[in-house]
Tab-separated table of C-alpha atoms in Angstrom:
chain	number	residue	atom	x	y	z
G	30	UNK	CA	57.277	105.577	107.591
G	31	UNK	CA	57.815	109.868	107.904
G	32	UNK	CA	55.493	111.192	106.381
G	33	UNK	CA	56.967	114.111	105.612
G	34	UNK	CA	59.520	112.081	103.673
G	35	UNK	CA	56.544	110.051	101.934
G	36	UNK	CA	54.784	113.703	100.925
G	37	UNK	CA	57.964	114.739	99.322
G	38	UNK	CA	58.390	111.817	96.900
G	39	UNK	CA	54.515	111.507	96.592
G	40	UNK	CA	54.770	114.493	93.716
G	41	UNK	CA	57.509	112.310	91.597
G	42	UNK	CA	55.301	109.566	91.620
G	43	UNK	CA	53.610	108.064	88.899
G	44	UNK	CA	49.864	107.953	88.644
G	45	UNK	CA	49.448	104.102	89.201
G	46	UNK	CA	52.253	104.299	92.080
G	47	UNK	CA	49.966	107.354	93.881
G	48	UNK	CA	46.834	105.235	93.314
G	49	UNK	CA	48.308	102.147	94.383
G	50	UNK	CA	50.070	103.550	97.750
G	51	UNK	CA	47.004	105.566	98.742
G	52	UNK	CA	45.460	101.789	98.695
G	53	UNK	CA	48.167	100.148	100.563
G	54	UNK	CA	48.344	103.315	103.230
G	55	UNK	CA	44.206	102.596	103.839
G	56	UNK	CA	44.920	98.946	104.292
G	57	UNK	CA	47.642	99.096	106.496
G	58	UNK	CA	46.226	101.552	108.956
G	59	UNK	CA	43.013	99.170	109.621
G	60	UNK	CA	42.292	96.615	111.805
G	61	UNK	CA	41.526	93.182	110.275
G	62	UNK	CA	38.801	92.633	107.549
G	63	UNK	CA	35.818	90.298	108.495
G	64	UNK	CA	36.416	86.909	106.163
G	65	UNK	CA	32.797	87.797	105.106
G	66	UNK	CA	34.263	90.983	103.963
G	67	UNK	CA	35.908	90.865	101.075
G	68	UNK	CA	36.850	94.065	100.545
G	69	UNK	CA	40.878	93.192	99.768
G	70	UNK	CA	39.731	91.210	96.702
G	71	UNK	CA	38.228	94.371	95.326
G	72	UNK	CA	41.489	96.405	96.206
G	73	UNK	CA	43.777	93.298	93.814
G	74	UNK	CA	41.459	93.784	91.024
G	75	UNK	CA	41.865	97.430	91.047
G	76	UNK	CA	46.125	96.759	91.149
G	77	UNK	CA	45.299	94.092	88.637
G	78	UNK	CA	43.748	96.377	86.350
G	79	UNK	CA	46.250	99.197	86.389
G	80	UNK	CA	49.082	96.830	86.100
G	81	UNK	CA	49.412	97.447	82.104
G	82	UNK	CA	48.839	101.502	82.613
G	83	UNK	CA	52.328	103.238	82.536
G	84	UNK	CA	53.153	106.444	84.491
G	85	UNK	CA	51.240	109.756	83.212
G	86	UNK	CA	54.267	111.730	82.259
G	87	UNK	CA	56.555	109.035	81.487
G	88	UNK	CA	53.847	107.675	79.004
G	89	UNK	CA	53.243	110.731	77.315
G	90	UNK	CA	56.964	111.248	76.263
G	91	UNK	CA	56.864	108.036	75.193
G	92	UNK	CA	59.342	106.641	78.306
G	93	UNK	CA	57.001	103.790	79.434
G	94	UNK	CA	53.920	101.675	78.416
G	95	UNK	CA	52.476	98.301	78.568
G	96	UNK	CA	54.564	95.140	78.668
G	97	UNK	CA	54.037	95.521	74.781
G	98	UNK	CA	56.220	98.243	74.916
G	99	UNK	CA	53.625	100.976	73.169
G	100	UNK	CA	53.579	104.434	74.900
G	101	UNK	CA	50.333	105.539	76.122
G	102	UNK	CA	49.332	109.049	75.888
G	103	UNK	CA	48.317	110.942	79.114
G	104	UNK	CA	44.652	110.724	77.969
G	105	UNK	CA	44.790	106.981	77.651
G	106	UNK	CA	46.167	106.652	80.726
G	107	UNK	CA	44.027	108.591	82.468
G	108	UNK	CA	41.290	107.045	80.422
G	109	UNK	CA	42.163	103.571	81.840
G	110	UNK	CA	42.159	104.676	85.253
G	111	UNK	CA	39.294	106.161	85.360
G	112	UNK	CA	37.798	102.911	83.878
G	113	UNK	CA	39.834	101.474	86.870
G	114	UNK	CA	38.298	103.163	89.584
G	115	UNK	CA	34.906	102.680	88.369
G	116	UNK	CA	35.180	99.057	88.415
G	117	UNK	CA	36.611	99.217	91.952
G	118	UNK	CA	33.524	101.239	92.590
G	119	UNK	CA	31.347	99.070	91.418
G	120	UNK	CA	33.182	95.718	93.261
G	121	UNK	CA	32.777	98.300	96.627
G	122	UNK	CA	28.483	98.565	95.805
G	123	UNK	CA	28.608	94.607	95.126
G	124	UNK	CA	30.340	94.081	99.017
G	125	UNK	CA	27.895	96.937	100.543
G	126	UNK	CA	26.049	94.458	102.531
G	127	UNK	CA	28.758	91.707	103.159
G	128	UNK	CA	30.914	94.609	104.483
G	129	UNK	CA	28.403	97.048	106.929
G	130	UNK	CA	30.177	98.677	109.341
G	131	UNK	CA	33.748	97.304	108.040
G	132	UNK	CA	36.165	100.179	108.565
G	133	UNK	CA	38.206	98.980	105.818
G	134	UNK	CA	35.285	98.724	103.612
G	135	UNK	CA	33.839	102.750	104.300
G	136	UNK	CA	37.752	103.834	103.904
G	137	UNK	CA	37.868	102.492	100.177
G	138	UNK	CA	34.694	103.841	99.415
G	139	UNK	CA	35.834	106.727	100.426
G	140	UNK	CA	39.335	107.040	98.809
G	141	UNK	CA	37.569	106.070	95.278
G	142	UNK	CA	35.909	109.013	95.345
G	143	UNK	CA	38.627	110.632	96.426
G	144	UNK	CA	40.670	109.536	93.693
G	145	UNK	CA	37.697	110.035	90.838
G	146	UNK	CA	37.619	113.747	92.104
G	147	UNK	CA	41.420	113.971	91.664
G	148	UNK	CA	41.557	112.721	88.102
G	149	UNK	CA	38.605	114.183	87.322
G	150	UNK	CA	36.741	110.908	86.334
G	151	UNK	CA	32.446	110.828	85.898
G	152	UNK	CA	30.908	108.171	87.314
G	153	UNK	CA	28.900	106.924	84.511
G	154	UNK	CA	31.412	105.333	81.895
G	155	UNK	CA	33.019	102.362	80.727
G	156	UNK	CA	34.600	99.192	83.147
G	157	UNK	CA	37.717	98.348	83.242
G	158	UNK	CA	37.420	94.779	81.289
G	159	UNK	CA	38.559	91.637	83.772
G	160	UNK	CA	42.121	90.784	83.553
G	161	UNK	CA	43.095	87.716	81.457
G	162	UNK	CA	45.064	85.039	82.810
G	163	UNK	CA	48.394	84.940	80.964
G	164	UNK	CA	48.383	82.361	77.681
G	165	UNK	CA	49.124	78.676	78.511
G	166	UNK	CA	49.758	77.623	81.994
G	167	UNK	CA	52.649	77.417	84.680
G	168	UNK	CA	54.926	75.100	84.682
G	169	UNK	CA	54.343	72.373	87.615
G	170	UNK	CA	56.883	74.045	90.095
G	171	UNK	CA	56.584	78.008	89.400
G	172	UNK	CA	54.541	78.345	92.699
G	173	UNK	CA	57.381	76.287	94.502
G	174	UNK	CA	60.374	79.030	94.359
G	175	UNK	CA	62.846	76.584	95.788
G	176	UNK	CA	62.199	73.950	93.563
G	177	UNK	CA	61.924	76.432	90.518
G	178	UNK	CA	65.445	77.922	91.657
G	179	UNK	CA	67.260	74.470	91.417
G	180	UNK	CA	65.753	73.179	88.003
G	181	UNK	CA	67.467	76.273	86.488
G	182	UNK	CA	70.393	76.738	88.598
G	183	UNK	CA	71.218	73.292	89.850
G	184	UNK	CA	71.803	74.279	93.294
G	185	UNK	CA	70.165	75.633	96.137
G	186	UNK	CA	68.951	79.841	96.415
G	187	UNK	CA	71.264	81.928	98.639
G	188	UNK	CA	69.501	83.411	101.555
G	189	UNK	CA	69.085	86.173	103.682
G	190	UNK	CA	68.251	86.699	107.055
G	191	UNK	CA	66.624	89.577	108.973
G	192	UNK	CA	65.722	89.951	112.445
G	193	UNK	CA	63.764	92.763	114.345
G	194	UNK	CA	63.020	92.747	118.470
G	195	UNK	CA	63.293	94.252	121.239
G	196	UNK	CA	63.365	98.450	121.546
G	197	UNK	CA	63.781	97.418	118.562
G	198	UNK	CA	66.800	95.844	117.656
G	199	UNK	CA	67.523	95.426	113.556
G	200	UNK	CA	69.575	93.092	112.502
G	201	UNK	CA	69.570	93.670	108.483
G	202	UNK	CA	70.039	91.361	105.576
G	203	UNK	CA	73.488	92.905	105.486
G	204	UNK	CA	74.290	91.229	108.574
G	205	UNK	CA	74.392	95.202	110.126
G	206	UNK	CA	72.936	95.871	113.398
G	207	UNK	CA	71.641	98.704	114.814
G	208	UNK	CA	69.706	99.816	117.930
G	209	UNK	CA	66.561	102.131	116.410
G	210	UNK	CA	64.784	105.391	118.215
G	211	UNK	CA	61.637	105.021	115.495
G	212	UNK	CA	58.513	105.474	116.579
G	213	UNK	CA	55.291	105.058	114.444
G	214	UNK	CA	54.877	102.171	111.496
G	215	UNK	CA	57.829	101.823	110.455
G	216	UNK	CA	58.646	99.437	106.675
G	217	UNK	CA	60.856	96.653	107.599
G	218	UNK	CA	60.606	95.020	103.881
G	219	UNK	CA	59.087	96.500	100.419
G	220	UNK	CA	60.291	94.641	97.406
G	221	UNK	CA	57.673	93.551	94.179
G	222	UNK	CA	56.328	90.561	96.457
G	223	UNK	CA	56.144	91.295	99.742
G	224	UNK	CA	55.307	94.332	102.230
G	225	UNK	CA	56.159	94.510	105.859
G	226	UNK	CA	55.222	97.025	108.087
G	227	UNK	CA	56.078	97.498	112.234
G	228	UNK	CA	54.767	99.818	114.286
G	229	UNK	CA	56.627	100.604	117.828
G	230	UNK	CA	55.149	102.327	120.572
G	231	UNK	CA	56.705	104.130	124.132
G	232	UNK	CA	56.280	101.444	126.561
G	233	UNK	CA	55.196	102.555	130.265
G	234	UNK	CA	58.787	103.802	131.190
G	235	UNK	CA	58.227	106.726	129.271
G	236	UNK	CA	59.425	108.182	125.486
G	237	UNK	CA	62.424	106.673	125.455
G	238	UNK	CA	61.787	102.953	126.056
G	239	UNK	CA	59.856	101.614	122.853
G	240	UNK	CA	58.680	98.608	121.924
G	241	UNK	CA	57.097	96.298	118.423
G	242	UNK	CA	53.929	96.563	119.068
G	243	UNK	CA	51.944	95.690	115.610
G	244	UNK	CA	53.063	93.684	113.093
G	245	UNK	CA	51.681	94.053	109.081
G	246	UNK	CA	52.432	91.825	106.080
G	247	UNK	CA	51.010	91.717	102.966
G	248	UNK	CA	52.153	89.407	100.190
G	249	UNK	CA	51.348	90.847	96.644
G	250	UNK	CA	49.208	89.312	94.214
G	251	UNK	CA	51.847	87.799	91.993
G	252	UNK	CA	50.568	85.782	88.850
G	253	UNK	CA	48.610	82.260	89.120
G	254	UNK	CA	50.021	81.194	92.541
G	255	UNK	CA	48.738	83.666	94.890
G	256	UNK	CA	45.899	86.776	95.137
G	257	UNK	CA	46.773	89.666	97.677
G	258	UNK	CA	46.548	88.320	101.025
G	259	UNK	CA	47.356	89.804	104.721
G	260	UNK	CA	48.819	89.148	107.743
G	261	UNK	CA	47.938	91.259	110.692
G	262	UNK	CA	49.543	91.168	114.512
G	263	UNK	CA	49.141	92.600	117.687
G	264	UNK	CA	50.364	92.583	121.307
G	265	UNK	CA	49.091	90.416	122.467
G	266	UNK	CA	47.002	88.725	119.447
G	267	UNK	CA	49.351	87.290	117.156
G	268	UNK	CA	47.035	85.109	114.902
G	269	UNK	CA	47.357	81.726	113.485
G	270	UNK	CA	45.514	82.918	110.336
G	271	UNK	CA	45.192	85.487	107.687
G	272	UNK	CA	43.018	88.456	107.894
G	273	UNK	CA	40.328	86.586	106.260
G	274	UNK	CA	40.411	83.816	108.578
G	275	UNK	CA	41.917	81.334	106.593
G	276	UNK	CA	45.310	79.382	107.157
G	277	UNK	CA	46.452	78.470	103.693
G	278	UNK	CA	46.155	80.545	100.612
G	279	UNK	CA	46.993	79.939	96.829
G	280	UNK	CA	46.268	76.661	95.971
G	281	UNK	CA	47.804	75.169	93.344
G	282	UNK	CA	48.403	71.257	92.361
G	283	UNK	CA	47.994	70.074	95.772
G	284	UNK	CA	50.470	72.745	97.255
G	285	UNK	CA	49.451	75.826	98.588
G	286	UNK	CA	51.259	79.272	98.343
G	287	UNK	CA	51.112	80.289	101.853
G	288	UNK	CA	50.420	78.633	104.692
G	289	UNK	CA	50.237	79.875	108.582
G	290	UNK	CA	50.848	77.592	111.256
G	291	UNK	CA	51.315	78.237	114.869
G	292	UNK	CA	53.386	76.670	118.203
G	293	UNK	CA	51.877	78.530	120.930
G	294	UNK	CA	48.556	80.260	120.097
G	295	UNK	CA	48.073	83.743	120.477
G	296	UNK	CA	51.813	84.562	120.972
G	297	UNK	CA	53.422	82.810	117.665
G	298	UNK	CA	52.955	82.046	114.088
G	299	UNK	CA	55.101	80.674	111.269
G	300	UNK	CA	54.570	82.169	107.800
G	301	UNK	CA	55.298	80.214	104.663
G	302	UNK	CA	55.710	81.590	101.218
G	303	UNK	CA	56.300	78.988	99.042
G	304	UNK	CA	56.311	80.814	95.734
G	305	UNK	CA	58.842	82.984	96.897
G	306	UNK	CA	60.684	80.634	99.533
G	307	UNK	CA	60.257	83.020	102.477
G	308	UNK	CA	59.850	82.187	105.777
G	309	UNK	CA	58.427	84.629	108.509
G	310	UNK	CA	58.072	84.386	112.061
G	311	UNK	CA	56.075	86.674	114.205
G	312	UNK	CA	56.457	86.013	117.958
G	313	UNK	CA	55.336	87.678	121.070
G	314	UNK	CA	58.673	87.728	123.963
G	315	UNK	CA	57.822	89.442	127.466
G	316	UNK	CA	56.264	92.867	126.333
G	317	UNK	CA	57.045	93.431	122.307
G	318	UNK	CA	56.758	91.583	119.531
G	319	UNK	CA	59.746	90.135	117.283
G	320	UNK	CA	59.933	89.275	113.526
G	321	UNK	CA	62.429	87.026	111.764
G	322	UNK	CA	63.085	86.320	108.286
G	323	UNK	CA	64.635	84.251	106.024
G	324	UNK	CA	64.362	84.943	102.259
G	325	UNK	CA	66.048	84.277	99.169
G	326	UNK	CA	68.339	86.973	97.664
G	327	UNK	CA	66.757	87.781	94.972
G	328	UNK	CA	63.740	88.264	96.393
G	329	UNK	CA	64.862	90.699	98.697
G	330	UNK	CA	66.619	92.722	96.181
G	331	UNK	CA	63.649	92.830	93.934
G	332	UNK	CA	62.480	96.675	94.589
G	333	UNK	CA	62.928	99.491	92.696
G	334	UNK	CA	64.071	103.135	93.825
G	335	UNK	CA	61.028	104.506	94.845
G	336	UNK	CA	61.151	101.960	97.881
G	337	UNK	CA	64.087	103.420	99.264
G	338	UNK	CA	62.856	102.671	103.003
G	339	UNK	CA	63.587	99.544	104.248
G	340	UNK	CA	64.685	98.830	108.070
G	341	UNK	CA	65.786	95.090	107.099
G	342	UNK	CA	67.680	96.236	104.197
G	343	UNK	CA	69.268	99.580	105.337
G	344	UNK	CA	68.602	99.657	108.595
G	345	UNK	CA	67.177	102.555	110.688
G	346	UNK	CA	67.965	106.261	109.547
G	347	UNK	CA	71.439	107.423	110.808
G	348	UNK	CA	69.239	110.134	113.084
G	349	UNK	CA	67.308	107.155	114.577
G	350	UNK	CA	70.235	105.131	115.778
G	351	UNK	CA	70.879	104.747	119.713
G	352	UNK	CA	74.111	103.631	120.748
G	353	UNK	CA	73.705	103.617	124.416
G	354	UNK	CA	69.747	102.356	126.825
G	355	UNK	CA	67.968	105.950	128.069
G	356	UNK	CA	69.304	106.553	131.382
G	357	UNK	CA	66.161	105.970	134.122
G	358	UNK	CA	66.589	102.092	134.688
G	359	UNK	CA	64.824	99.822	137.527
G	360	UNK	CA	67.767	97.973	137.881
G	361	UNK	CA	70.593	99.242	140.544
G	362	UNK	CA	73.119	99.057	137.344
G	363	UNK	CA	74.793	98.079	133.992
G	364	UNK	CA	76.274	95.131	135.815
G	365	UNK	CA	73.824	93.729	137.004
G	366	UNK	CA	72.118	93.682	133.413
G	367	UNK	CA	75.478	92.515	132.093
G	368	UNK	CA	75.092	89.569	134.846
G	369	UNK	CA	71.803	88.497	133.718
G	370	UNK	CA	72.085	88.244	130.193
G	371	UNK	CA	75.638	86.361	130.503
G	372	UNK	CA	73.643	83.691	132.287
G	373	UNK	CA	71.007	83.445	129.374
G	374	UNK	CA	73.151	84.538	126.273
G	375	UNK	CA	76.283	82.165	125.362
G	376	UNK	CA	78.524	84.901	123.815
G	377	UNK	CA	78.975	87.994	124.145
G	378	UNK	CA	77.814	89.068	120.911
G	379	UNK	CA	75.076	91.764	119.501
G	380	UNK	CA	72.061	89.555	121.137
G	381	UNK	CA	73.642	89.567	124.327
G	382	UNK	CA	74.478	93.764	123.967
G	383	UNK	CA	70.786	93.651	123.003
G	384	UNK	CA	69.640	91.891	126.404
G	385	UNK	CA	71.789	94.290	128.384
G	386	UNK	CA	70.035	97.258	126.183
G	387	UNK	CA	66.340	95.973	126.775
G	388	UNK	CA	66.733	95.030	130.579
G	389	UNK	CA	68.666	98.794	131.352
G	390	UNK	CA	66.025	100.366	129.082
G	391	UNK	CA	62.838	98.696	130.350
G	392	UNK	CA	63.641	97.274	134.082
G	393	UNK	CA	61.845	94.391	133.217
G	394	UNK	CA	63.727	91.619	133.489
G	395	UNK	CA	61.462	89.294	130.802
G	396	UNK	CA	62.485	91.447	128.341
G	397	UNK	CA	65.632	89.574	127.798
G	398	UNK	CA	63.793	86.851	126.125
G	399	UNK	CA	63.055	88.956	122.637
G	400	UNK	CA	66.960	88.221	122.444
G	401	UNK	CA	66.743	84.500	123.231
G	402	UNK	CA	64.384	84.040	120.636
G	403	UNK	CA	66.021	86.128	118.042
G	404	UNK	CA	69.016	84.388	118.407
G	405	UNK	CA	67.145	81.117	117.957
G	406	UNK	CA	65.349	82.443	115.444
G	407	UNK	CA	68.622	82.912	113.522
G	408	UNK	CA	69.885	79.477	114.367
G	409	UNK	CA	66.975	78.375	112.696
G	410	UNK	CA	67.131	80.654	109.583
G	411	UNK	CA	71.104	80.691	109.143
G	412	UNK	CA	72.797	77.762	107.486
G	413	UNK	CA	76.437	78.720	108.045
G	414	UNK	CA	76.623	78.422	111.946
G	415	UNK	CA	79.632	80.775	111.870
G	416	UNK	CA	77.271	83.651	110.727
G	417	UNK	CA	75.324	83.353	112.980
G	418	UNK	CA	76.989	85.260	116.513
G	419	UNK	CA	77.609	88.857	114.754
G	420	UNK	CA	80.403	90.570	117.200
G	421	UNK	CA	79.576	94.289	118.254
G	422	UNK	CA	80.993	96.883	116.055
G	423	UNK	CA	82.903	98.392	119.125
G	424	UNK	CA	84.635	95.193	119.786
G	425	UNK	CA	85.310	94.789	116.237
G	426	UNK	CA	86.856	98.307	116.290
G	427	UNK	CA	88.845	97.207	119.081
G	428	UNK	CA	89.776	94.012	117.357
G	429	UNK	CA	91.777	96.065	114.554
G	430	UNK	CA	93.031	98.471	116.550
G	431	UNK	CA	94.831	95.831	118.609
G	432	UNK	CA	95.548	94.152	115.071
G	433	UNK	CA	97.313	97.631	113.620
G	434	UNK	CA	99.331	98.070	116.890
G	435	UNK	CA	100.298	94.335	116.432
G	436	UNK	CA	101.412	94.982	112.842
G	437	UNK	CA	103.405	98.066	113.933
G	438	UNK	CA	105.241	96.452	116.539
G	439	UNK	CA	106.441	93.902	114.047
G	440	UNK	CA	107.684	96.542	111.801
G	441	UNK	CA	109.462	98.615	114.659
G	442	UNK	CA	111.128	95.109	115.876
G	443	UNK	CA	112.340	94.252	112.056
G	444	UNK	CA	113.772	97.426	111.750
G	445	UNK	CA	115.563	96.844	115.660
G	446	UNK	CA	117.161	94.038	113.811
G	447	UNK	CA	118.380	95.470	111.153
């Protein structure tokens, strides 16, 4: 994420939305809690409690409010906030001992007072009162988005698919693919349920060669099926379980929410979101890690215009896009890259341009499997097979320029004819 990009929208933001992504900034720049540690509970009720609060301004000229649709002046606002933060305060004294010496722990402690300071709150007051649980109760498959999806539809969701390896390689919902320069944490996704974050680092070969090097998701609290819960990966350390330590999450009926499982430990996991029928897989290949996706559509487009960064849905910035591999290379040349991935790689499509990319940029010739395992990955995540080999937009250039001249000779011979 820039963050001079993120400081120049941070002034148009809503109250709640500043609150809320100073939180998620803390979290995502920490290591993993302790599962004594509860620390991210206290962090959902805060979002919990805020969730009725409109923004300050918009409140105030009476452009927003609770879902009851009643305005709330400034004061109130501000009011409930502060109420907010004292709470989350108070949840922070009650995890003191649980969380000594928890980064993530002295961090929030920290950015409450931060944030009392800024809004000018005193620390004696009134509590934000515990959230209610919405009247009545879910219906039997509202935590089971696919089967939810087909009761009222009658047919199955259409999905998306999003893939990110390599130095790194994005290949968007869009089906667009693009070869990235970024550097840094990056947002891959950012929609109302789900936030995920890469960071890519310079490998050994210098500046130019990067590589995935952390992985962050966090799935959102969202109603009765699941609390806030995250997902943390390294190089080298890709869990089989949540940052808590625990492998399934949201339990509901005999289902659960989310569930991790794993088929090689340390260097794979499998991500299951039921109540939103996504799919994630994290995956270590030779030297950088590699995420694939597959979510329904309207899941995906759930975000609002505030989260206007999104690698898997826009793809990198145009002034982050590489076209051709830095020059220095341990390999004696392009064709012998070209060689090597036409061995591994069955067409000649953006994976294997990807494996030529990797092995020119890196000299290392394991880094051609983050391509064999994205394009499996997509096997797995794609129904329609034909989808599933996307043809280099050079070649596809080609392909109508040879289809133009083809149309033009017709004409010319017609006219011979005539």
């Amino acid at each position: 994420m820039e963050p001079r990009a993120a400081a120049a929208r941070h002034t148009a933001l809503p109250w709640k939305h500043c609150i809320h992504l100073t939180l998620l900034l803390v979290q995502l720049s920490l290591p993993e809690v302790k599962a004594s540690c509860r620390i991210l509970r206290c962090n959902s009720d805060f979002v919990a409690a805020t969730l009725d609060l409109g923004g300050g301004g918009g409140a105030a000229a009476g452009g927003g409010g609770p879902a009851g649709g009643v305005a709330l002046s400034r004061e109130a606002v501000n009011t409930g906030y502060c109420s907010a933060l004292r709470s989350y305060a108070m949840c922070t004294k009650r995890m003191a001992r649980a969380c000594r010496g928890d980064l993530a722990y002295h961090s929030a402690v920290q950015g409450i007072e931060d944030l009392l300071i800024q809004h000018r709150c005193s620390r004696a007051g009134p509590t934000a009162q515990p959230r209610l649980p919405p009247q009545g109760t879910l219906s039997g498959d509202a935590c089971l988005y696919e089967r939810s999806f087909f009761s009222r539809e009658g047919r199955t969701p259409d999905y998306l698919h999003c893939g990110v390896f390599g130095d790194p390689h994005v290949r968007t919902f869009n089906n667009d693919f693009q070869t990235c320069a970024v550097q840094g944490a990056w947002p891959l996704i950012d929609n109302e349920y789900l936030y995920v974050q890469a960071t890519s680092s310079p490998t050994r070969r210098g500046a130019h060669a990067t590589a995935l090097t952390k992985i962050t998701i966090i799935f959102k609290n969202w109603r009765q099926c699941v609390d806030q819960q995250l997902y943390q990966a390294e190089l080298d350390n890709i869990p089989a379980a949540f940052a808590d330590g625990s492998v399934t999450s949201g339990e509901r009926r005999g289902h659960h929410s989310l569930t991790v499982r794993t088929q090689s430990p340390g260097r794979h996991a499998e991500i299951r979101a039921a109540h939103i029928g996504t799919l994630l897989v994290v995956r270590q290949s030779g030297r950088s890690l590699g995420l694939s996706v597959r979510s329904p559509r309207s899941i995906v487009e759930a975000f609002g215009p505030e989260q206007d960064l999104q690698l898997c849905v826009w793809g990198c910035p145009p002034s982050q896009r590489l076209t051709t591999p830095p020059s220095e290379s341990l390999l004696s040349s392009t064709a012998s890259a070209q060689a090597h991935c036409a061995t591994l790689l069955p067409a000649r499509d953006v994976y294997y341009q990807a494996c030529v990319f990797d092995l020119i940029a890196s000299g290392d010739l394991n880094s051609s499997t983050a391509a064999i395992s994205a394009l499996q990955d997509a096997r797995n995540m794609i129904s329609d097979t034909q989808r599933v080999h996307l043809l280099p937009v050079a070649s596809a250039e080609q392909c109508r320029a040879r289809a133009d001249l083809l149309l033009l000779l017709g004409m010319l011979g017609t006219l011979t004819r005539a």
